[in-house]
Amino acid sequence: MQFPETFDVIVIGGGHAGTEAALAAARMGCSTLLLTHSIDTLGQMSCNPAIGGIGKSHLVREIDALGGAMGLATDRAGIQFRVLNARKGPAVRATRAQADRVLYRSAIRETLERQENLHIFQQSVDDLMISGDRVIGARTQMGVDFLADRVILTTGTFLGGKIHIGLETSAGGRAGDAPANALAQRLRALPFRVARLKTGTPPRIDARSVDFQRLQEQWGDQPEPVMSFLGNTGMHPEQRCCWIAHTNEQTHDIIRTGLDRSPMYSGVIEGVGPRYCPSIEDKIHRFADKTSHQIFLEPEGLTTNELYPNGISTSLPFDIQVALVRSIAGLESAVITRPGYAIEYDFFDPRDLRHSLETRAVRGLYFAGQINGTTGYEEAAAQGLLAGINAALASRGEQPWCPRRDEAYIGVLVDDLISMGTLEPYRMFTSRAEYRLLLREDNADLRLTDHGRRLGLVTDARWQTFEEKREGIEREQARLRQHYVQAGSPQAQQLRARLGSDLSREYSLADLLKRPEIEYADIAPLFEGASADPQVAEQVAIQAKYAGYIERQQAEIERMVRFESLRLPDTLDYDIVEGLSHEVRLKLAAARPETLGHAGRLPGVTPAAVSLLLVHLKKAG
Amino acid sequence: MQFPETFDVIVIGGGHAGTEAALAAARMGCSTLLLTHSIDTLGQMSCNPAIGGIGKSHLVREIDALGGAMGLATDRAGIQFRVLNARKGPAVRATRAQADRVLYRSAIRETLERQENLHIFQQSVDDLMISGDRVIGARTQMGVDFLADRVILTTGTFLGGKIHIGLETSAGGRAGDAPANALAQRLRALPFRVARLKTGTPPRIDARSVDFQRLQEQWGDQPEPVMSFLGNTGMHPEQRCCWIAHTNEQTHDIIRTGLDRSPMYSGVIEGVGPRYCPSIEDKIHRFADKTSHQIFLEPEGLTTNELYPNGISTSLPFDIQVALVRSIAGLESAVITRPGYAIEYDFFDPRDLRHSLETRAVRGLYFAGQINGTTGYEEAAAQGLLAGINAALASRGEQPWCPRRDEAYIGVLVDDLISMGTLEPYRMFTSRAEYRLLLREDNADLRLTDHGRRLGLVTDARWQTFEEKREGIEREQARLRQHYVQAGSPQAQQLRARLGSDLSREYSLADLLKRPEIEYADIAPLFEGASADPQVAEQVAIQAKYAGYIERQQAEIERMVRFESLRLPDTLDYDIVEGLSHEVRLKLAAARPETLGHAGRLPGVTPAAVSLLLVHLKKAG
Ligand SMILES: Cc1cc2nc3c(=O)[nH]c(=O)nc-3n(C[C@H](O)[C@H](O)[C@H](O)COP(=O)(O)OP(=O)(O)OC[C@H]3O[C@@H](n4cnc5c(N)ncnc54)[C@H](O)[C@@H]3O)c2cc1C
Ligand SMILES: Cc1cc2nc3c(=O)[nH]c(=O)nc-3n(C[C@H](O)[C@H](O)[C@H](O)COP(=O)(O)OP(=O)(O)OC[C@H]3O[C@@H](n4cnc5c(N)ncnc54)[C@H](O)[C@@H]3O)c2cc1C
């Protein structure tokens, strides 16, 4: 049967990608349908109960700046907040929160249920409906056809999902959930390149069986950080501590005795695992000389005794899991509540996508999240948001919005995937961005909320808060430029201890702030009228301190943007461009792009290849 | 591999039966393992978000009196409390609560996680381990053997679960959950009689799409009832209302047009459905002359928009579901969030069980819950509790505890199942009990908490509260017997309006309370020292008002208990006992029971048959 209403956008899958996709499309005014296996698992965190961290919090803040749900849900569910790299430069500073799983799910579900234009329906999708080269809808298990001209697929680890514990395997989308096999089969018949990846999760431990005396406590930071630009600590539930434990040589010996029954080392698993989130057996193997690895025991929530032992993801047989856990000091009597496991699943080569996340082969069909070869909630959510935006724009007949690499980590993420593909689960790092100092987590709103407002993603309330902040920054910057500290004045006196010497002449507060010895807090109160908003203070300080670097990066970007439109001669012989790989030469020769920008957007033509082209053009005059 | 620890009791399945079974065994001091598909679905309500109701609240109170979890979890999750039949006699009075699904799950999970001696492990069980005629453990999907001499199987609707929506079918334990097929196959190979049953659930509706103006509100009762003997309204979350809607002739026409694609009416479903919880298509069919049926729209929780339309359970095709819902006044634009469906599953003939719920064929193996052919959370929980108790007793080497029909609805439930089996999903009704006036929900603690304390099920805190109540009742009854109202006294004056005439002589308060015109509240304050505890007041009033009936029933029970030990002559010719069915005659002749009680406990020998035997013995002298 055909469902009576048709939709502008259908989103398949209610994980992190699907959630943001559905919310974005609905916020932009599209009638949106979210089809998912179970309403009860909306927003479920499949693995670690944490949001954010280096590179990842940058994505969360960008999603938040564009009106997404992840940041606020984290503030409503976070039971420990920390700023990582707090003593390093602002580019790599990152907020990370432990989240209560149940509270996180509720926060996401509530946001979804309150969203106008969004209809949620619980059913497995077994088939896509395709007419010619266009998607026209999705068919559920019970044979109902839901029609829409844009469909976003966000099925995570569920396509052909296969769970491994030692040499035992079973079908599953994640532990406790059935896989999506009918849909996987259907997709394999479409003209997409498909391959297998794998990821893993550690066993969970009953806190009542842990000897915490032998472990080191780790509390969140004070003052308590927040995740969302609209967040505040008043939203946070009760805060909890984590504990630090360590593997030892005995642990490693135990692991080694299990390797012959490891699905990874015995060749049972064909999928490639995440290099940066390795299993404990991987770590033992790759860092054979290390005699100990750190483990964080993270509470899974306020109302449960389950602990997540971050650092010992494993698919070793269960007897080895028990022995390895119990070999760790403090965990001698540990009781496991859920076994660790690895999961293998189908993913699609992201080089078959456009920057809008629309597939090249099927118009109106978008892929977002783990299905594109990424790993991580934040990476999934970022893609979901972008796919939701672009599906909505397409449905309005507008051009896609694809943030550039210098505008957002979302841009970096998508550009990396589309131009380079991925051979292993892709996760975000700050090192992937060329313009790190511009793409800070603290300024995601200044970079993106304007765009979000224009796109229709940003509510009035968020917009007002944002404008107040932006004006506050400008006002405060003007104030700092206006006020001068005279040599020998009482204010100069106050700064003496900081500077180690007297001021030789008058300086504006703005100039003083640029000095490495001076903190914003030193100069702000010297004259009346400082901003009370800590977000304003943070921006003013960072922008002053890093002004030089920031300007340099901005100039570089402007140059790049100019190069974008640099024309490539029709007669250009790619064979003589130095350093290009054979594959790239073939691609360029076949496509004959008109501009350098166009060349750079060809699948398989990397940013490095573009630089080589640029050098060649410059040499050629 | 073999799990390093062995357990006294293993419970398979974390539904309502499994939860109470595991808690009971652990409370009694047994090292207990709960194995279940997913820790996140512990205590999940598969269908309607409500606990209690007629016959069912009686079970909940009995479970509660024995220290079980269901009552308190209901008080922590209940968003609307009512007393049904409030104006009828106390035997059929019943408390019913709408429950927030998420809060209910959390309350149950927290109780489980806090229980000493209880270990929870997430894994599907694929096999039972049996040695000779004994169970020795359970094997999970990943090939781990967990050893225990007692295993309680509480797998609900998951064994060979098959979901139907119209003529579409899929495998599932309930919507969104995989079935337990490996285990089902294994069980079919054991010497148990197995058959299929079915049950169904209605589509869920998004409250934002309902026109509440056209519906009638229904609020909970004031003063707010509580479920647990230890409960109080301070535990209750925010309270909500339900709404009443009605089907109409158009609705019924729509349903009739769908019957040719109904899995029930087209013969696709072989299982038998619950007669007392019929699907809407059943109701239309069976009560063809009724032009309207009532529907209660019940909120699924505080933080969700989903409504449960109680009364339109259906497995009709989805297009019919949409049309039938939208034909109802107030639901013209209703948006469905989850389709209704029917589920078919394996159940085992309970006549193959002992009164302890141990299977006759495999020692140490107990069955509890929906697997025994019952329906309902409360029925499942009651059986789980009993199986948990008896597994624990067996593990201590003690005799089973099997409450009699005159002691508890739990006794009625188990006795009905074991002696009569069931051809359709069995649910509890007060009419199933012979001694209804004794088995009230209000006195479940007075009937059972003593037993529970002796068995080791009742905590000190519960026991103290109970003893205070029991003493309070005795004190208050003594007080009422002590104080006399003299004719012409000021107190008599106060009662005049109630009685319509003057007192002719002095009466004790106790005697006055027996009069139909007099309420406890009328006489309690006439003299100082009345109890402040409303539970005490309730007991004193009921025991006084119904003293005559109660004594008669008690006498009858004593007579029955005597008959229990009435010897059946060795030479008794069952063919001449009037009224016995052929089947029963054969059974009795084969078994040659020694006493009437023994005869009554033979599988297939019904209470009615026992009465016939009694009549025969009396006639025979
Ligand atoms: C075992 C395991 C370990 C992991 N370990 C890590 C780790 O160490 N580090 C890390 O960063 N990330 C890890 N992850 C990855 C992280 O969970 C994912 O990156 C993230 O959840 C992906 O989000 P998503 O929205 O793409 O998919 P998911 O969160 O998987 O959500 C997919 C959704 O789609 C639904 N769905 C699927 N198929 C259908 C269908 N046919 N019809 C209807 N609905 C459907 C599902 O029910 C689900 O709601 C792990 C994941 C798993 C399962
Ligand atoms: C669609 C539907 C409609 C219903 N309608 C009604 C109704 O109208 N009225 C009514 O009173 N009742 C209804 N019920 C019944 C009610 O849900 C059950 O009576 C009650 O839940 C039974 O409790 P239980 O503990 O026996 O099983 P369940 O609540 O079904 O729990 C079974 C548990 O066992 C676990 N499990 C199963 N197999 C395995 C395995 N192999 N390994 C590990 N774990 C396993 C499951 O994950 C689950 O946790 C309905 C149920 C369904 C599914």
Short mmCIF file of C-alpha atoms in Angstrom, two decimals, chain B residues 20 29 64 86 151 173 193 210 223 236 240 408 474 483 510 553 578 607:
data_model
loop_
_atom_site.label_atom_id
_atom_site.label_comp_id
_atom_site.label_asym_id
_atom_site.label_seq_id
_atom_site.Cartn_x
_atom_site.Cartn_y
_atom_site.Cartn_z
CA GLU B 20 10.61 -10.88 39.68
CA GLY B 29 20.16 -15.41 49.21
CA ASP B 64 4.38 -6.51 46.55
CA ALA B 86 -14.69 1.85 43.79
CA VAL B 151 17.07 -22.50 35.47
CA GLY B 173 10.15 -11.17 19.63
CA ARG B 193 3.71 -30.09 24.65
CA VAL B 210 -5.25 14.76 17.92
CA PRO B 223 -7.26 11.20 46.80
CA HIS B 236 4.48 9.60 42.02
CA ARG B 240 -1.69 13.23 33.48
CA ALA B 408 -3.65 -15.90 46.94
CA GLU B 474 -5.57 -4.94 66.21
CA HIS B 483 -15.86 2.25 73.45
CA ALA B 510 -17.44 -2.14 66.62
CA GLN B 553 -15.82 -18.31 53.38
CA GLU B 578 -21.71 -38.93 38.06
CA PRO B 607 -11.99 -28.23 40.87
#
